[in-house]
Coordinates of C-alpha atoms in Angstrom, one line a residue:
Chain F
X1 CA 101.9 56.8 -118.2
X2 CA 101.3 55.3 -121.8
X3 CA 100.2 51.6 -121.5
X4 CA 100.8 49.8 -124.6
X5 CA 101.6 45.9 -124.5
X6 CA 103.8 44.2 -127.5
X7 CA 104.1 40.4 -127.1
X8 CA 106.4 38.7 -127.6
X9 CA 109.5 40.7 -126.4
X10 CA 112.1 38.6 -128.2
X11 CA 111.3 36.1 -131.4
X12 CA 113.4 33.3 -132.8
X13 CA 112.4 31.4 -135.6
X14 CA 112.7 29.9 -139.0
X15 CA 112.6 31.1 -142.4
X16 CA 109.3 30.4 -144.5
X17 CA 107.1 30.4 -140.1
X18 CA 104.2 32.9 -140.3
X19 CA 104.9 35.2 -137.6
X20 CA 102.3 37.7 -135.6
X21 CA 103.1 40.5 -133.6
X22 CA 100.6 41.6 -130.8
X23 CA 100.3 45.4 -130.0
X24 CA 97.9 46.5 -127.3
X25 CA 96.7 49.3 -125.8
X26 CA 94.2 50.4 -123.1
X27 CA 94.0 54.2 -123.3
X28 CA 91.6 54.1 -126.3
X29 CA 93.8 55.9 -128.8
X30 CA 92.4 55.8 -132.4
X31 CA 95.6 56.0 -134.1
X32 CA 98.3 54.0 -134.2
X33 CA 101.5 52.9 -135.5
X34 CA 104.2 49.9 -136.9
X35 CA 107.7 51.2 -137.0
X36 CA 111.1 49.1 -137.7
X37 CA 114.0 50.0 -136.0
X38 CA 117.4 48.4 -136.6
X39 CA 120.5 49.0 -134.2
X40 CA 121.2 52.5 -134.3
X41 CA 119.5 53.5 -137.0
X42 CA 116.3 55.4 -137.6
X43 CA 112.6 54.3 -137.1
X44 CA 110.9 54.1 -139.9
X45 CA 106.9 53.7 -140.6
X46 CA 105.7 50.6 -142.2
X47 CA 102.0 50.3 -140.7
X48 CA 99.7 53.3 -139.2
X49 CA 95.6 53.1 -138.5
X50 CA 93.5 56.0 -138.1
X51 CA 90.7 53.6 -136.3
X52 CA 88.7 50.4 -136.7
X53 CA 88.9 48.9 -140.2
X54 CA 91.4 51.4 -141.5
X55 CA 94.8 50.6 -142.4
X56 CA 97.7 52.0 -144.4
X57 CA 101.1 51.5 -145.7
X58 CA 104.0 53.8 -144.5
X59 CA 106.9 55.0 -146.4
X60 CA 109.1 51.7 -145.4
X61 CA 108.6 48.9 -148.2
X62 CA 107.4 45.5 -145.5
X63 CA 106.1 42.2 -146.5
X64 CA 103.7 42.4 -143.4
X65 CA 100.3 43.1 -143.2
X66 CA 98.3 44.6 -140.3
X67 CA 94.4 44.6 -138.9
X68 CA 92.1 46.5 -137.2
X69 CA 89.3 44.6 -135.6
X70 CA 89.0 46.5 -132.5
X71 CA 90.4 50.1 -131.3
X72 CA 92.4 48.3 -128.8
X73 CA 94.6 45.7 -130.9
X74 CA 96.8 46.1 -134.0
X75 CA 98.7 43.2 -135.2
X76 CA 101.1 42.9 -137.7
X77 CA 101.9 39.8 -139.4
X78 CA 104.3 37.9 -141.7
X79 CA 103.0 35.4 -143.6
X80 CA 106.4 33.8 -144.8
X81 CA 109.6 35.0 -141.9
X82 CA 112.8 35.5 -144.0
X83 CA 116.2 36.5 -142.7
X84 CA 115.9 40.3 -144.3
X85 CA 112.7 40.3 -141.4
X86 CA 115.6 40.4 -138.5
X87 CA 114.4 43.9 -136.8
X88 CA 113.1 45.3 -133.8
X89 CA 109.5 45.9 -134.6
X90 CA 107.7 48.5 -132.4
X91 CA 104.0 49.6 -131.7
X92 CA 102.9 52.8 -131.0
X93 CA 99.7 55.0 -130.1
X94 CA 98.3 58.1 -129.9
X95 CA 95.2 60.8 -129.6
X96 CA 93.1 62.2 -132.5
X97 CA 92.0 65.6 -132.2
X98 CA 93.5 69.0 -131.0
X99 CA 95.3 69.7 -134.0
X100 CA 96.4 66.1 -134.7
X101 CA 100.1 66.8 -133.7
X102 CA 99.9 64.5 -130.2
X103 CA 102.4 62.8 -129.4
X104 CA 102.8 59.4 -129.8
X105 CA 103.3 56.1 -127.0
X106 CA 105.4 53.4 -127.5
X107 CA 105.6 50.2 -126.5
X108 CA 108.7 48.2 -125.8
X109 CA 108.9 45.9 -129.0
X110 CA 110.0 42.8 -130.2
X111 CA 113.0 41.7 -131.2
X112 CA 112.7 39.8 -134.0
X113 CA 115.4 36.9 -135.2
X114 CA 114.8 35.1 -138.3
X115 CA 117.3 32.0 -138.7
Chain E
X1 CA 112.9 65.7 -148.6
X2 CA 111.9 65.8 -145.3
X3 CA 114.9 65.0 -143.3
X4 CA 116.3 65.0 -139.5
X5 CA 120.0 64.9 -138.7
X6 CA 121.2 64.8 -135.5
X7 CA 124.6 65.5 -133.7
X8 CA 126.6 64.2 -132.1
X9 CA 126.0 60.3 -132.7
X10 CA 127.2 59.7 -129.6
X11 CA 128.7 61.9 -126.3
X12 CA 130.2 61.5 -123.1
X13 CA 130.1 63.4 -120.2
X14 CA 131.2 63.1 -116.6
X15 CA 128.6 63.5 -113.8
X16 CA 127.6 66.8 -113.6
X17 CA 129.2 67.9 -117.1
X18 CA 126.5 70.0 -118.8
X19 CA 125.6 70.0 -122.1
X20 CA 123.8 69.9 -125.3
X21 CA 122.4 67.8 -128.1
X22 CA 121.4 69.0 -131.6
X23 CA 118.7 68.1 -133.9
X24 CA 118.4 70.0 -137.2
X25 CA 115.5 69.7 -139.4
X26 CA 114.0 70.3 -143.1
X27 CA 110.2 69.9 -143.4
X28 CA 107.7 72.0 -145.7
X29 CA 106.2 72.8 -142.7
X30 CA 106.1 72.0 -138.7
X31 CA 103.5 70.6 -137.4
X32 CA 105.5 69.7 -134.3
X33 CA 108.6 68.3 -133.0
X34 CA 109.0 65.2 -130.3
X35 CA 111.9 64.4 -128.1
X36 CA 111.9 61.2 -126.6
X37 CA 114.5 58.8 -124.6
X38 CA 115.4 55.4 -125.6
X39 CA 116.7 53.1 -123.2
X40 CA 118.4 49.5 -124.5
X41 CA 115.9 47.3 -125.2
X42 CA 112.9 49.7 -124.6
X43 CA 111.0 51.7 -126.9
X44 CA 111.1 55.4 -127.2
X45 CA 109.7 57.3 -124.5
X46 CA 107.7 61.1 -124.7
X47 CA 109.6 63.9 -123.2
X48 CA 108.8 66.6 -124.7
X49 CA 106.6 68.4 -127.9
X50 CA 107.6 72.0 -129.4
X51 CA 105.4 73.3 -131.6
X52 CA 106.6 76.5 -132.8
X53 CA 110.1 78.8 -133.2
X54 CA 110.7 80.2 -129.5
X55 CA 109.3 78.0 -127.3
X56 CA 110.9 75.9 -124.7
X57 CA 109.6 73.1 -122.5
X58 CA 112.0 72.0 -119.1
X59 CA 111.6 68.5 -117.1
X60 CA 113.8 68.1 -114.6
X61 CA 117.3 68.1 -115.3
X62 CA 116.5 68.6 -119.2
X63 CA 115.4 71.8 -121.1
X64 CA 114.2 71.7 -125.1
X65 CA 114.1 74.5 -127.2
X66 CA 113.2 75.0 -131.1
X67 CA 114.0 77.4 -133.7
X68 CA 113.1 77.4 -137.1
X69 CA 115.7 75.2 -138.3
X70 CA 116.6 73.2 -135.1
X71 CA 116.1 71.9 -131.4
X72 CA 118.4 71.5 -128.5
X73 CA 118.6 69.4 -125.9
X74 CA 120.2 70.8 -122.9
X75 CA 120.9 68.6 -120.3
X76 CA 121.9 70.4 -117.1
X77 CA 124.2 68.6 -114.4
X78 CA 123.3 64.9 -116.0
X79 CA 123.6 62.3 -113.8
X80 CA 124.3 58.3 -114.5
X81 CA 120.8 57.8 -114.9
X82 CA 120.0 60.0 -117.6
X83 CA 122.7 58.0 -120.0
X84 CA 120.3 56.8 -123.0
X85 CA 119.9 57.2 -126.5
X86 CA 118.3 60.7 -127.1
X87 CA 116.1 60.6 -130.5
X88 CA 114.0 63.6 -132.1
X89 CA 111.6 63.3 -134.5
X90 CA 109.1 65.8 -136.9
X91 CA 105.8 66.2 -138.1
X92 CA 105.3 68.3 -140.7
X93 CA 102.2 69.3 -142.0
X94 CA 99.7 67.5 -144.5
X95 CA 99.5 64.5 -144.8
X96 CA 98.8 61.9 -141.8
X97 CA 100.7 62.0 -138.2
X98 CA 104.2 60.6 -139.7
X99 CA 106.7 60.7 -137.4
X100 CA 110.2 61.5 -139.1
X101 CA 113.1 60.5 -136.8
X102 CA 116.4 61.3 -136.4
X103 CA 119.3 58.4 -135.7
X104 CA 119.5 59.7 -132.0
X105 CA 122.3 60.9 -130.3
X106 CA 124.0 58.2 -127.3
X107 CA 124.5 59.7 -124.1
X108 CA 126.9 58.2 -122.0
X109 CA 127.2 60.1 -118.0
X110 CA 130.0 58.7 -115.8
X111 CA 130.6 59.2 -112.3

């Protein structure tokens, strides 16, 4: 069972707030993820980390930034909210090694509502 | 372009009513390809990885298999429970562990 925390669940707030996005995990993964999702639609990668101190861009174009300060914590931010922010925004995880095709965890995400 | 299409968008089935879904795929090369289940207002979770044309993986009442050029679903006698939103994404290889998804398929099982 993957354990991997996202807080909050569900987001309201202004235009112009800054906003972070917690993502946890405890199985020690070295790599993980930021994807967007809107309603029925694809996910698509904005944010990945292969480990501590290393972070990259995906192919999605997002205003938000991520860290990695420790294995176990990856949050995103928004330093300005706008309404074209409204998404579900989920966290994901997964194993180095072993041919580096292992699947990834996700968590449950938040919701995100920019007014 | 790296690209996954799946079909149907959505399906319904009665209890019991077998079937399949149908992810098709174009990638340089596979480095694998995930099925996971999305329930509302959950995120995607692992069922199954195929790595390579002929192989199959089963859980329960569900059974994935990959060719070169797609994957299907089966789902055998679903019931009520297994209605969800059925996604499949690639990796190909090169490059870092990108996940390309598919825009999932609904499953709806009635009684």
């Amino acid at each position: 069972e993957a354990d991997i925390y996202q807080t909050p669940r569900y987001l309201v707030i202004g235009t112009g707030k800054k906003i972070t996005l917690e993502c946890s995990q405890t199985m020690g993964h070295d790599k993980m993820y930021w994807y967007q999702q809107d309603p029925g639609m694809e996910l698509h990668l904005i944010h990945y980390s292969y480990g501590v101190n290393s972070t990259e861009k995906g192919d999605l174009s997002s205003e938000s930034t991520v860290s990695r300060i420790r294995t176990e914590h990856f949050p995103l931010t928004l330093e300005s909210a706008r309404p074209s922010h409204t998404s579900q925004y989920l966290c994901a995880s997964s194993e180095s090694g072993r041919g580096d095709n292992q699947p990834q965890h996700f968590g449950d995400g938040t919701r995100l509502s920019i007014l | 372009e790296d690209q996954v299409t799946q079909s149907p968008e959505a399906l319904r089935l009665q209890e019991g009513e077998s079937s399949s879904l149908n992810c098709s795929y174009t990638v340089s090369g596979l480095r694998g390809l995930f099925w996971y289940r999305q329930d509302p207002g959950k995120g995607p979770e692992f069922l199954f990885t195929l790595y390579s044309a002929g192989e199959e993986k089963e859980k329960e009442r569900l059974k994935a298999t990959l060719t070169k050029k797609e994957s299907f679903l089966h789902i055998t006698a679903p019931k009520p429970e297994d209605s969800a939103t059925y996604l499949c994404a690639v990796q190909a290889t090169g490059g870092y562990n990108k996940l390309i998804f598919g825009a999932g398929t609904r499953l709806a099982v009635h009684p």
